[in-house]
Coordinates of C-alpha atoms in Angstrom, one line a residue:
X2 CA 142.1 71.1 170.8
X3 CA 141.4 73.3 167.5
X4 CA 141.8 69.8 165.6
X5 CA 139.0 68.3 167.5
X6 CA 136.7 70.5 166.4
X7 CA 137.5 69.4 162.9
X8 CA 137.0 65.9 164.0
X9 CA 133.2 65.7 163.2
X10 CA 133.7 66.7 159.5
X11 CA 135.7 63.8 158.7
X12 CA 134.3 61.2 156.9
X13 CA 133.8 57.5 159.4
X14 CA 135.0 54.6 158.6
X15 CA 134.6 50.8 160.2
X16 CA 136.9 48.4 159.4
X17 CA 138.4 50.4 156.6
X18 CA 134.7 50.6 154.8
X19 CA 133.5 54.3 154.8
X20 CA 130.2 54.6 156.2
X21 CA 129.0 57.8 154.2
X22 CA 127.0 55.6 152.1
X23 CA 125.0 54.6 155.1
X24 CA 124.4 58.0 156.0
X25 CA 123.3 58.6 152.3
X26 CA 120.7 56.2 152.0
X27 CA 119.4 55.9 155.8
X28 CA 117.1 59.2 154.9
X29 CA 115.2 57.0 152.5
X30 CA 114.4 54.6 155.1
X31 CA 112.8 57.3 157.2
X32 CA 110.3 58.5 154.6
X33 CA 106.5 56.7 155.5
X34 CA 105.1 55.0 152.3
X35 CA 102.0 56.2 150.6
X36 CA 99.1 54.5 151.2
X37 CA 96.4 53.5 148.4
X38 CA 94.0 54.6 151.2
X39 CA 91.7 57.7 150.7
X40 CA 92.0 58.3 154.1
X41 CA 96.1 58.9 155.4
X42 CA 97.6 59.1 158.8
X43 CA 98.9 62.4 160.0
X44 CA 102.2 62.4 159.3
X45 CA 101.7 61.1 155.2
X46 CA 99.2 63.9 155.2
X47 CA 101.9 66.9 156.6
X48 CA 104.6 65.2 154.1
X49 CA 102.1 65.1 151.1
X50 CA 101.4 69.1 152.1
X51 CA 104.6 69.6 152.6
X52 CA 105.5 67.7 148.9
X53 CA 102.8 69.7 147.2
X54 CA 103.8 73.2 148.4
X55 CA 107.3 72.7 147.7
X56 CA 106.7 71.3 144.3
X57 CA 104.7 74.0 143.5
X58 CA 106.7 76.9 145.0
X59 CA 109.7 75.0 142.7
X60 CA 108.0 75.3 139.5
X61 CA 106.1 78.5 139.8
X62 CA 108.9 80.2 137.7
X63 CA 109.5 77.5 135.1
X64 CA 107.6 77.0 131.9
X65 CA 105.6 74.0 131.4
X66 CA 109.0 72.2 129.6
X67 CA 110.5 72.4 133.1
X68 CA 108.3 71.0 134.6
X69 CA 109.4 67.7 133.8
X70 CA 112.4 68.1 136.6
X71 CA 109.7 68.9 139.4
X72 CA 110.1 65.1 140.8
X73 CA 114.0 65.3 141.0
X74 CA 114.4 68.8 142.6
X75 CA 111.7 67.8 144.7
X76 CA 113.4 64.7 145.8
X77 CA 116.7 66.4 146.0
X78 CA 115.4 68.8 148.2
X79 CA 113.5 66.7 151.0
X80 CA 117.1 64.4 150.8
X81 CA 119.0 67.2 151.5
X82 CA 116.8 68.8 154.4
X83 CA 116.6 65.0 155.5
X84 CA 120.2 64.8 156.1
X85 CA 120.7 68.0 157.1
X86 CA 118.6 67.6 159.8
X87 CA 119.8 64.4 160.7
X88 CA 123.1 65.6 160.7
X89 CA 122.1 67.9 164.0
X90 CA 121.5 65.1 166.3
X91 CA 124.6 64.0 169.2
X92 CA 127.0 61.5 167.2
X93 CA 126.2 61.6 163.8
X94 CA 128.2 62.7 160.9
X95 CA 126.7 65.1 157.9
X96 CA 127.0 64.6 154.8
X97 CA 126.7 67.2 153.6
X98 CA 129.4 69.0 155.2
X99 CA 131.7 67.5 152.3
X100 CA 132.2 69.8 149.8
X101 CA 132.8 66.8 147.5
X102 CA 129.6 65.0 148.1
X103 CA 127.6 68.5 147.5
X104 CA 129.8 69.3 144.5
X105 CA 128.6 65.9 143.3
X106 CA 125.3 66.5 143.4
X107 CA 125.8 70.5 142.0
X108 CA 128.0 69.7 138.8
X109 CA 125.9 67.2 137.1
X110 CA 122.5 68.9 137.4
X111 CA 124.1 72.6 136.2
X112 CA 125.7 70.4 133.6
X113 CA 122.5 69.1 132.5
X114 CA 120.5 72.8 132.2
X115 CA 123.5 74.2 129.9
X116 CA 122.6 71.1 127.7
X117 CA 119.6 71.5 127.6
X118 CA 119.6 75.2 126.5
X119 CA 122.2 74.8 124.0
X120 CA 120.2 71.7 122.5
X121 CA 117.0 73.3 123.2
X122 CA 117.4 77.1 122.1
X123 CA 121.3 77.6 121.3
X124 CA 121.1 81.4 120.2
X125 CA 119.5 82.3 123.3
X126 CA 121.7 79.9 125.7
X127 CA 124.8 81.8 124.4
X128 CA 123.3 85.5 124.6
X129 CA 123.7 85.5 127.8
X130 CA 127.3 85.5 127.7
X131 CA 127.1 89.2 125.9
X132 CA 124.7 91.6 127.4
X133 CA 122.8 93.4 124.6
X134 CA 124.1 97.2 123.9
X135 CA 127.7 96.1 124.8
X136 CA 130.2 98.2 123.5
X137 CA 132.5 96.8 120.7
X138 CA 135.5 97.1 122.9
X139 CA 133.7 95.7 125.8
X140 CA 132.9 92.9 124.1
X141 CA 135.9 89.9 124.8
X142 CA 136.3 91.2 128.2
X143 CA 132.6 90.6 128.9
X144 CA 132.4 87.3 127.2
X145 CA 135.1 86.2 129.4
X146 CA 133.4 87.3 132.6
X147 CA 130.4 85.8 131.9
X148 CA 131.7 82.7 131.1
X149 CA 133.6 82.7 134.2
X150 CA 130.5 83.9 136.0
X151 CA 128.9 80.2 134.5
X152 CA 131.5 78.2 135.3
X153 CA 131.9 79.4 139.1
X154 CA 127.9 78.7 139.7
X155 CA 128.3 75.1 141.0
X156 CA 130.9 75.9 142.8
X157 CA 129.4 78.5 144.4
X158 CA 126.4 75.8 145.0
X159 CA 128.5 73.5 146.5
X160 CA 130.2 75.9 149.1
X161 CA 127.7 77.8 149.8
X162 CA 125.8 74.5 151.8
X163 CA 129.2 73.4 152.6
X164 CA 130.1 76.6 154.6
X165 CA 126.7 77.2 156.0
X166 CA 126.8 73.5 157.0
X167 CA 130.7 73.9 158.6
X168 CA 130.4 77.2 160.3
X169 CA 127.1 76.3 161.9
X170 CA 128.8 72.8 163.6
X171 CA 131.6 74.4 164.5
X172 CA 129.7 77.3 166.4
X173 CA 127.3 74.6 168.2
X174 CA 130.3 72.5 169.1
X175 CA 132.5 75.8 170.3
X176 CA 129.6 77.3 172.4
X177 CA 129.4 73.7 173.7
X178 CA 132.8 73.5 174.7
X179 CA 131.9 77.1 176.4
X180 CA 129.1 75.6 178.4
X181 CA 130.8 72.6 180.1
X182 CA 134.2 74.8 180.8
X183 CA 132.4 77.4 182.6
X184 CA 129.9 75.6 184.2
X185 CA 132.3 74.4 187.5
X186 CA 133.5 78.1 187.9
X187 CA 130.7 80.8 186.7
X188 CA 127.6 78.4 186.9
X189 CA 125.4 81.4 185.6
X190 CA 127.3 82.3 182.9
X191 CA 126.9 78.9 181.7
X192 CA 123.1 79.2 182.1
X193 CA 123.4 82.0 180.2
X194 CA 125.8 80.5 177.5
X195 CA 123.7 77.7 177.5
X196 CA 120.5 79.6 176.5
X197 CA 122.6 80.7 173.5
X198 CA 123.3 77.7 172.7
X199 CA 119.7 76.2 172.7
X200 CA 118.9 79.6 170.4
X201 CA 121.8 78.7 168.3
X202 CA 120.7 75.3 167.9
X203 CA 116.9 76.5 166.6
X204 CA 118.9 78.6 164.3
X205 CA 120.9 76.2 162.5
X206 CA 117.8 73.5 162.1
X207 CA 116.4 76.9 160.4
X208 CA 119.5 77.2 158.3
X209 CA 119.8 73.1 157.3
X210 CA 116.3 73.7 155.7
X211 CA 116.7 77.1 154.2
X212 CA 119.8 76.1 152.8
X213 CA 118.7 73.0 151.0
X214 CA 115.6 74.9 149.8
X215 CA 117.9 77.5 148.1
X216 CA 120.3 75.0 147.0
X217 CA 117.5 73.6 144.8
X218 CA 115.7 77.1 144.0
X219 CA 118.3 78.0 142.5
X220 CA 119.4 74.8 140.4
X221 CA 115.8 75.9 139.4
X222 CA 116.0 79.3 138.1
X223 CA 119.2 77.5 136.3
X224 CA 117.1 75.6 134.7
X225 CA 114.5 78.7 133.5
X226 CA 117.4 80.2 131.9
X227 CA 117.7 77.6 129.6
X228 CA 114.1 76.1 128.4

């Protein structure tokens, strides 16, 4: 039974082809295309909001040279939110519950913001691995915890929205299991257990788009360190 639950996190396959790539791109189907028009349908006007505050809430703390990565953290963002929320619905499989998919997207982009401060403003980019005022004898231990400390942040990245991501599906599918075990012997409890459930459920649609919000705020305020 306790392998089941695991059963949801692994990755389908048909005929031997893994289908993660369709759950990859299918969130760029869904997206309504821009119209020329001055006037816009509802739902391009919500998502062009919704664009717009984002974008700007993304770059409020970055200077104007940072600015150039507004379109891909804002794209990075609404893709993982899309699949996030996809990934709620009965039968479908989340990405983004592989650590290896989200440590995909996390290395590369911290990669890129340590190049570009140590191309961009070197001295600066390797200050931060010494604090000033350190004492002398302080000094090799502290260079070594902060460049631990650098290393561990996409790692911490990808975890973080794996774990969130995991913990959440596991407690929707347990409480689940709860509801339609107890429902033939203690039909109230189950009414009860399933009001928790729905409750959970709003919870973890709140947490698939927190989660990729921070995922990206922070790749952000990675990127302010270093231009």
């Amino acid at each position: 039974m306790m392998a089941s639950f695991f059963d949801q996190f692994a990755s389908p396959s048909y005929l031997g082809i893994p289908l993660i790539a369709i759950a990859i791109a299918l969130p760029w189907v869904l997206y309504p295309t821009p119209s020329s028009r001055w006037i816009n349908n509802r739902l391009i006007t919500a998502q062009e909001w919704f664009i717009n505050r984002s974008t700007n809430q993304l770059m409020l703390p970055l200077s104007v040279e940072g600015h150039k990565w507004a379109l891909l953290l804002t794209s990075l963002m609404i893709f993982l939110i899309t699949i996030n929320m996809l990934g709620l619905l009965p039968y479908t499989f989340t990405p983004t519950t592989q650590l290896s998919l989200n440590m995909g997207f996390a290395v590369p982009l911290w990669l890129a913001t340590v190049i570009i401060g140590m191309r961009n403003q070197p001295t600066v980019a390797l200050g931060h691995l010494l604090p000033e005022g350190t004492p002398i004898l302080l000094i090799p231990v502290l260079i070594i915890i902060e460049t631990i400390s650098l290393f561990i942040r996409p790692l911490a990245l990808g975890v973080r929205l794996t774990a969130n991501l995991t913990a959440g599906h596991l407690l929707i599918q347990l409480i689940a299991t709860a509801v339609f075990v107890l429902l033939p012997m203690m039909p109230t409890v189950a009414i009860l257990t399933a009001a928790v459930l729905f409750l959970l459920t709003l919870l973890e649609v709140a947490v698939a788009m927190i989660q990729a919000y921070v995922f990206v705020l922070l790749l952000s305020l990675y990127l302010q360190e270093n231009t």
